[in-house]
mmCIF file of C-alpha atoms and ligand atoms in Angstrom:
data_model
loop_
_atom_site.group_PDB
_atom_site.id
_atom_site.type_symbol
_atom_site.label_atom_id
_atom_site.label_comp_id
_atom_site.label_asym_id
_atom_site.label_seq_id
_atom_site.Cartn_x
_atom_site.Cartn_y
_atom_site.Cartn_z
ATOM 1 C CA UNK A 1 134.556 36.341 -157.839
ATOM 2 C CA UNK A 2 136.769 39.249 -156.597
ATOM 3 C CA UNK A 3 135.447 43.091 -156.762
ATOM 4 C CA UNK A 4 139.500 44.158 -156.859
ATOM 5 C CA UNK A 5 141.004 45.947 -160.205
ATOM 6 C CA UNK A 6 145.128 45.912 -159.222
ATOM 7 C CA UNK A 7 146.694 48.149 -161.255
ATOM 8 C CA UNK A 8 150.340 47.758 -161.619
ATOM 9 C CA UNK A 9 152.899 50.030 -162.862
ATOM 10 C CA UNK A 10 156.647 49.614 -163.954
ATOM 11 C CA UNK A 11 159.741 50.866 -163.973
ATOM 12 C CA UNK A 12 160.625 54.750 -162.796
ATOM 13 C CA UNK A 13 156.555 55.466 -163.220
ATOM 14 C CA UNK A 14 157.046 56.578 -158.835
ATOM 15 C CA UNK A 15 158.898 59.260 -161.359
ATOM 16 C CA UNK A 16 155.847 60.974 -162.399
ATOM 17 C CA UNK A 17 155.501 64.093 -161.604
ATOM 18 C CA UNK A 18 159.280 65.393 -162.554
ATOM 19 C CA UNK A 19 159.995 62.553 -164.552
ATOM 20 C CA UNK A 20 159.867 64.146 -168.897
ATOM 21 C CA UNK A 21 156.434 66.052 -167.750
ATOM 22 C CA UNK A 22 155.991 67.111 -171.750
ATOM 23 C CA UNK A 23 156.213 63.273 -172.416
ATOM 24 C CA UNK A 24 154.296 61.892 -169.383
ATOM 25 C CA UNK A 25 152.279 65.042 -167.926
ATOM 26 C CA UNK A 26 152.212 66.298 -164.768
ATOM 27 C CA UNK A 27 150.091 64.236 -162.387
ATOM 28 C CA UNK A 28 151.875 62.243 -159.529
ATOM 29 C CA UNK A 29 151.512 57.873 -159.572
ATOM 30 C CA UNK A 30 150.082 58.629 -156.232
ATOM 31 C CA UNK A 31 147.634 61.235 -157.699
ATOM 32 C CA UNK A 32 146.845 59.026 -161.082
ATOM 33 C CA UNK A 33 145.950 55.946 -158.366
ATOM 34 C CA UNK A 34 143.383 58.278 -156.761
ATOM 35 C CA UNK A 35 141.625 59.026 -159.368
ATOM 36 C CA UNK A 36 141.942 54.998 -160.477
ATOM 37 C CA UNK A 37 140.335 54.347 -157.414
ATOM 38 C CA UNK A 38 137.518 56.938 -157.300
ATOM 39 C CA UNK A 39 136.387 56.057 -160.544
ATOM 40 C CA UNK A 40 136.546 52.839 -160.203
ATOM 41 C CA UNK A 41 134.247 53.375 -157.029
ATOM 42 C CA UNK A 42 131.714 54.609 -159.497
ATOM 43 C CA UNK A 43 131.160 51.362 -161.227
ATOM 44 C CA UNK A 44 131.670 48.986 -157.952
ATOM 45 C CA UNK A 45 135.527 48.250 -158.049
ATOM 46 C CA UNK A 46 138.186 48.480 -155.477
ATOM 47 C CA UNK A 47 141.503 49.240 -157.070
ATOM 48 C CA UNK A 48 144.696 47.931 -155.463
ATOM 49 C CA UNK A 49 147.368 50.072 -156.828
ATOM 50 C CA UNK A 50 150.697 49.091 -157.123
ATOM 51 C CA UNK A 51 154.452 50.249 -158.560
ATOM 52 C CA UNK A 52 157.853 48.533 -158.775
ATOM 53 C CA UNK A 53 161.124 48.597 -160.603
ATOM 54 C CA UNK A 54 161.486 45.175 -159.729
ATOM 55 C CA UNK A 55 160.545 42.973 -163.350
ATOM 56 C CA UNK A 56 160.294 40.182 -160.418
ATOM 57 C CA UNK A 57 158.057 41.724 -157.941
ATOM 58 C CA UNK A 58 155.686 42.838 -161.205
ATOM 59 C CA UNK A 59 155.530 38.756 -162.025
ATOM 60 C CA UNK A 60 154.701 38.218 -158.266
ATOM 61 C CA UNK A 61 151.931 40.937 -158.692
ATOM 62 C CA UNK A 62 150.716 39.748 -161.613
ATOM 63 C CA UNK A 63 150.511 36.341 -160.476
ATOM 64 C CA UNK A 64 149.128 36.900 -157.628
ATOM 65 C CA UNK A 65 146.206 38.983 -159.697
ATOM 66 C CA UNK A 66 145.623 35.678 -161.020
ATOM 67 C CA UNK A 67 143.951 34.607 -158.083
ATOM 68 C CA UNK A 68 143.237 37.858 -155.838
ATOM 69 C CA UNK A 69 141.848 40.385 -159.073
ATOM 70 C CA UNK A 70 138.618 40.508 -161.467
ATOM 71 C CA UNK A 71 141.266 42.763 -163.972
ATOM 72 C CA UNK A 72 144.646 43.934 -164.192
ATOM 73 C CA UNK A 73 145.979 47.121 -165.794
ATOM 74 C CA UNK A 74 149.717 47.402 -166.384
ATOM 75 C CA UNK A 75 152.105 50.143 -167.658
ATOM 76 C CA UNK A 76 154.978 47.769 -167.362
ATOM 77 C CA UNK A 77 157.270 50.500 -168.495
ATOM 78 C CA UNK A 78 160.307 49.981 -170.117
ATOM 79 C CA UNK A 79 159.521 46.267 -168.809
ATOM 80 C CA UNK A 80 156.865 46.191 -172.186
ATOM 81 C CA UNK A 81 159.463 46.421 -174.596
ATOM 82 C CA UNK A 82 162.054 44.006 -172.860
ATOM 83 C CA UNK A 83 160.540 41.816 -170.353
ATOM 84 C CA UNK A 84 159.514 37.664 -171.355
ATOM 85 C CA UNK A 85 158.845 37.041 -167.916
ATOM 86 C CA UNK A 86 156.021 39.615 -167.641
ATOM 87 C CA UNK A 87 154.913 38.281 -170.551
ATOM 88 C CA UNK A 88 154.831 34.371 -169.863
ATOM 89 C CA UNK A 89 152.967 35.687 -166.565
ATOM 90 C CA UNK A 90 150.333 37.336 -168.081
ATOM 91 C CA UNK A 91 149.696 34.418 -170.412
ATOM 92 C CA UNK A 92 150.094 32.011 -167.134
ATOM 93 C CA UNK A 93 146.674 33.701 -165.881
ATOM 94 C CA UNK A 94 142.800 33.651 -166.750
ATOM 95 C CA UNK A 95 142.435 37.598 -165.250
ATOM 96 C CA UNK A 96 142.483 40.016 -167.865
ATOM 97 C CA UNK A 97 145.292 42.065 -168.571
ATOM 98 C CA UNK A 98 144.560 46.057 -169.949
ATOM 99 C CA UNK A 99 148.278 47.618 -171.389
ATOM 100 C CA UNK A 100 148.300 50.789 -170.591
ATOM 101 C CA UNK A 101 151.042 53.496 -171.626
ATOM 102 C CA UNK A 102 150.620 57.346 -170.841
ATOM 103 C CA UNK A 103 152.708 58.444 -174.188
ATOM 104 C CA UNK A 104 151.573 57.455 -177.376
ATOM 105 C CA UNK A 105 154.515 54.713 -177.811
ATOM 106 C CA UNK A 106 153.867 54.603 -181.414
ATOM 107 C CA UNK A 107 155.105 58.637 -181.521
ATOM 108 C CA UNK A 108 158.141 57.734 -180.394
ATOM 109 C CA UNK A 109 161.305 55.864 -181.014
ATOM 110 C CA UNK A 110 161.240 52.526 -182.823
ATOM 111 C CA UNK A 111 162.330 50.526 -179.827
ATOM 112 C CA UNK A 112 158.881 51.650 -178.406
ATOM 113 C CA UNK A 113 156.833 49.889 -181.412
ATOM 114 C CA UNK A 114 157.406 46.999 -179.992
ATOM 115 C CA UNK A 115 155.449 45.352 -177.121
ATOM 116 C CA UNK A 116 155.798 41.706 -175.549
ATOM 117 C CA UNK A 117 152.780 42.342 -173.947
ATOM 118 C CA UNK A 118 150.332 43.388 -175.952
ATOM 119 C CA UNK A 119 149.369 39.951 -178.343
ATOM 120 C CA UNK A 120 148.819 38.571 -174.610
ATOM 121 C CA UNK A 121 146.955 41.239 -172.954
ATOM 122 C CA UNK A 122 142.892 41.714 -173.878
ATOM 123 C CA UNK A 123 143.586 45.301 -175.329
ATOM 124 C CA UNK A 124 146.072 48.116 -174.803
ATOM 125 C CA UNK A 125 144.883 52.180 -174.520
ATOM 126 C CA UNK A 126 147.987 54.120 -175.032
ATOM 127 C CA UNK A 127 148.583 57.984 -175.503
ATOM 128 C CA UNK A 128 146.016 59.540 -173.315
ATOM 129 C CA UNK A 129 147.960 60.213 -170.501
ATOM 130 C CA UNK A 130 146.090 59.782 -167.023
ATOM 131 C CA UNK A 131 143.033 59.366 -168.603
ATOM 132 C CA UNK A 132 144.376 55.661 -169.931
ATOM 133 C CA UNK A 133 144.084 54.525 -166.700
ATOM 134 C CA UNK A 134 140.571 55.343 -166.642
ATOM 135 C CA UNK A 135 139.509 53.972 -169.771
ATOM 136 C CA UNK A 136 141.026 50.961 -168.892
ATOM 137 C CA UNK A 137 138.741 50.883 -165.770
ATOM 138 C CA UNK A 138 135.710 51.348 -168.098
ATOM 139 C CA UNK A 139 137.438 48.381 -170.503
ATOM 140 C CA UNK A 140 137.601 45.943 -167.943
ATOM 141 C CA UNK A 141 134.088 47.144 -166.362
ATOM 142 C CA UNK A 142 132.108 46.564 -169.563
ATOM 143 C CA UNK A 143 133.857 43.914 -170.093
ATOM 144 C CA UNK A 144 133.095 42.040 -166.855
ATOM 145 C CA UNK A 145 129.499 42.811 -167.571
ATOM 146 C CA UNK A 146 129.477 41.141 -171.182
ATOM 147 C CA UNK A 147 130.234 38.006 -169.188
HETATM 148 C C1 DQA B 1 155.646 54.021 -170.795
HETATM 149 C C2 DQA B 1 156.373 54.403 -172.346
HETATM 150 C C3 DQA B 1 157.689 53.340 -172.339
HETATM 151 O O1 DQA B 1 158.116 52.818 -173.200
HETATM 152 C C4 DQA B 1 158.484 53.918 -171.049
HETATM 153 O O2 DQA B 1 159.526 53.046 -170.602
HETATM 154 C C5 DQA B 1 157.149 54.102 -169.924
HETATM 155 C C6 DQA B 1 156.108 54.648 -169.891
HETATM 156 C C7 DQA B 1 154.193 54.838 -171.020
HETATM 157 O O3 DQA B 1 153.283 55.135 -170.138
HETATM 158 O O4 DQA B 1 154.247 55.810 -171.742
HETATM 159 O O5 DQA B 1 158.668 53.748 -168.627
HETATM 160 O O6 DQA B 1 155.393 52.919 -170.416
#
C-alpha cells in the first residue's frame, strides 16, 4: 500500500495569493502545499502536491494516483463544473478521492453548484479555505485506519 497522498490542483490555483483573495484567501499554493505536507507528515504520510491548468494532465495524474497513491485530494477548480473526463478518471480508479474547494461553492454563482465529481468522490470539503486540505488529509488518514 503506497504511503503517499496525492494533492492535485486544477486551473488558476497557481494564482492563489493574488487571485480574488476575498474569495480564496491570501495563502499561495506553495504555502498550502507545505501546510499539507507538514500535516500529512504528523500522520505518517508523504504528499505529492501538483498543479496544472490542463484537463488532460489532471486526468493523467488521477490515473497515476490509481496505482501510486493511497488517497487523492482534488481541487479541480473550474473543471469541477465542466469535466466529464475528470469524473470518468475518478470512477476508473479504486484510490479514494476527496473533492476540495477553498470557497463555499454553494454560496456562490449557480453554475458552481453542480459538480461532475462529487458523486464519484468519497466526500466533499468546501468553504474552509486552505484548512480544507488539512481536513481532507485527516479524512483520508481516518478512512485508511478504519479499513
Ligand atoms: C474552487 C471553486 C471553483 O468554482 C473555481 O472555479 C475555482 C476554485 C475553490 O477552490 O473554491 O477555481 O475550486
